[in-house]
Coordinates of C-alpha atoms in Angstrom, one line a residue:
V1 CA -4.0 10.5 -15.6
L2 CA -4.7 11.0 -11.9
K3 CA -7.3 8.9 -10.1
P4 CA -10.7 10.7 -10.2
L5 CA -11.6 12.5 -7.0
Q6 CA -14.9 10.6 -6.8
S7 CA -13.1 7.2 -7.0
L8 CA -10.5 8.2 -4.4
F9 CA -13.2 9.5 -2.0
N10 CA -15.1 6.1 -2.5
K11 CA -11.9 4.1 -1.7
M12 CA -11.0 6.2 1.4
F13 CA -14.4 6.8 3.0
I14 CA -17.2 4.7 1.5
R15 CA -16.0 1.1 1.4
R16 CA -17.3 -0.5 4.5
G17 CA -15.0 -2.5 6.7
Q18 CA -11.8 -0.8 5.3
T19 CA -10.2 0.2 8.6
S20 CA -6.6 -0.7 8.0
V21 CA -3.8 0.9 6.0
S22 CA -4.1 0.1 2.3
V23 CA -2.3 0.6 -1.0
I24 CA -4.1 2.7 -3.7
G25 CA -2.5 0.9 -6.7
D26 CA -3.7 3.2 -9.4
M27 CA -3.3 6.7 -8.0
T28 CA -1.8 7.7 -11.4
R29 CA -2.4 5.7 -14.5
A30 CA -0.9 5.6 -17.9
T31 CA -1.5 3.3 -20.9
L32 CA 0.9 1.6 -23.2
L33 CA -0.8 0.7 -26.4
V34 CA 0.5 -2.1 -28.5
K35 CA -0.5 -2.5 -32.2
N36 CA -0.7 -6.3 -32.5
E37 CA -1.1 -9.4 -30.3
E38 CA 2.4 -10.7 -31.2
D39 CA 4.0 -7.6 -29.7
L40 CA 1.7 -7.6 -26.7
N41 CA 2.6 -11.3 -26.0
R42 CA 6.3 -10.3 -26.2
V43 CA 5.8 -7.5 -23.7
V44 CA 3.9 -9.7 -21.3
S45 CA 6.4 -12.6 -21.6
R46 CA 9.3 -10.2 -20.9
I47 CA 7.6 -8.8 -17.8
K48 CA 6.9 -12.3 -16.5
E49 CA 10.5 -13.4 -17.3
V50 CA 12.2 -10.4 -15.6
F51 CA 9.7 -10.2 -12.6
P52 CA 8.4 -13.7 -12.1
N53 CA 7.4 -13.1 -8.5
I54 CA 4.8 -10.4 -9.3
H55 CA 2.7 -12.2 -11.8
G56 CA -0.3 -14.1 -10.5
S57 CA 0.7 -13.8 -6.9
S58 CA -1.1 -12.0 -4.1
F59 CA 0.8 -8.9 -3.0
K60 CA 0.7 -8.6 0.8
G61 CA -0.2 -5.0 1.7
P62 CA 0.3 -3.2 5.0
G63 CA -3.2 -4.1 6.2
K64 CA -2.2 -7.8 6.1
I65 CA 1.4 -7.8 7.3
G66 CA 1.8 -4.4 9.1
V67 CA 3.4 -1.2 7.9
N68 CA 7.0 -2.1 9.0
N69 CA 6.9 -5.5 7.4
F70 CA 5.3 -4.0 4.3
L71 CA 8.0 -1.3 3.9
H72 CA 10.7 -3.9 4.5
Q73 CA 9.1 -6.2 1.8
V74 CA 9.0 -3.4 -0.7
S75 CA 12.6 -2.3 0.0
E76 CA 13.8 -5.9 -0.8
M77 CA 11.9 -6.1 -4.1
M78 CA 13.6 -6.0 -7.4
K79 CA 13.7 -2.7 -9.2
I80 CA 13.6 -2.0 -12.9
P81 CA 17.4 -1.6 -13.8
D82 CA 18.8 2.0 -13.5
T83 CA 15.5 3.3 -12.0
K84 CA 13.7 3.5 -8.6
I85 CA 10.7 1.8 -10.0
I86 CA 9.6 -1.3 -8.0
P87 CA 6.9 -3.4 -9.8
Y88 CA 4.8 -5.3 -7.3
R89 CA 1.9 -6.7 -9.3
F90 CA 1.2 -7.8 -12.9
K91 CA -2.1 -9.2 -13.9
H92 CA -4.7 -9.2 -16.6
N93 CA -7.2 -6.4 -16.3
S94 CA -10.5 -7.4 -14.6
S95 CA -12.3 -6.6 -17.9
Q96 CA -10.5 -9.7 -19.3
N97 CA -11.6 -12.2 -16.7
D98 CA -13.7 -14.2 -19.3
A99 CA -11.0 -14.0 -22.1
D100 CA -9.1 -17.0 -23.1
S101 CA -6.2 -14.8 -24.1
P102 CA -6.2 -11.4 -22.2
L103 CA -5.5 -8.3 -24.3
L104 CA -5.2 -5.8 -21.4
Y105 CA -2.9 -6.0 -18.4
N106 CA -2.2 -3.9 -15.3
L107 CA 1.4 -3.4 -14.1
N108 CA 1.4 -1.8 -10.6
F109 CA 4.5 -0.3 -9.2
F110 CA 6.0 2.1 -6.6
D111 CA 8.3 4.9 -7.6
G112 CA 10.9 4.4 -4.9
I113 CA 9.7 3.9 -1.3
P114 CA 5.9 4.0 -1.2
E115 CA 4.5 7.5 -0.5
Y116 CA 2.3 7.6 2.7
H117 CA -0.8 9.7 3.1
R118 CA -3.3 10.1 5.9
V119 CA -6.7 11.7 5.6
G120 CA -8.6 11.7 8.9
T121 CA -8.3 8.2 10.1
T122 CA -7.7 6.7 6.7
E123 CA -4.1 5.7 6.0
M124 CA -2.8 4.7 2.5
F125 CA 0.3 4.2 0.4
V126 CA 0.3 5.5 -3.1
A127 CA 1.3 3.4 -6.1
F128 CA 1.0 3.7 -9.8
E129 CA -0.4 1.7 -12.7
L130 CA 0.6 1.1 -16.3
Q131 CA -2.1 -0.5 -18.4
I132 CA -0.6 -2.4 -21.2
G133 CA -2.9 -3.6 -24.0
L134 CA -3.9 -4.1 -27.5
E135 CA -4.8 -0.7 -29.0
A136 CA -8.0 -2.1 -30.5
E137 CA -9.0 -3.4 -27.0
V138 CA -8.5 -0.2 -25.0

């Protein structure tokens, strides 16, 4: 599913104070539905085990560290084996903030080197999101 045009317009032009290059982390979104909590916990544990540096940490985007440093950082990140997919953030979905045991997660990633877009004076890199969650929760 592509990000709705209204949401993209809001992100690019409406948010006040956004004057630096950013990452749109969910330009395209897909959902992986899991039937039970045990399987969800196994998926979450495996992602945390294989990519420990992306869970719960703050990803430094181009607006914080500059475009060159950002691209270098991404080029050094671990890829999913035998792919060009570079996961950079894994966290529970904001809808789960009050949950003791989250049932919906977001895995954000780049497909190879981040794709750059410029619209007027707004600059952004495009990333993707896989929502992973309990089927009954989504």
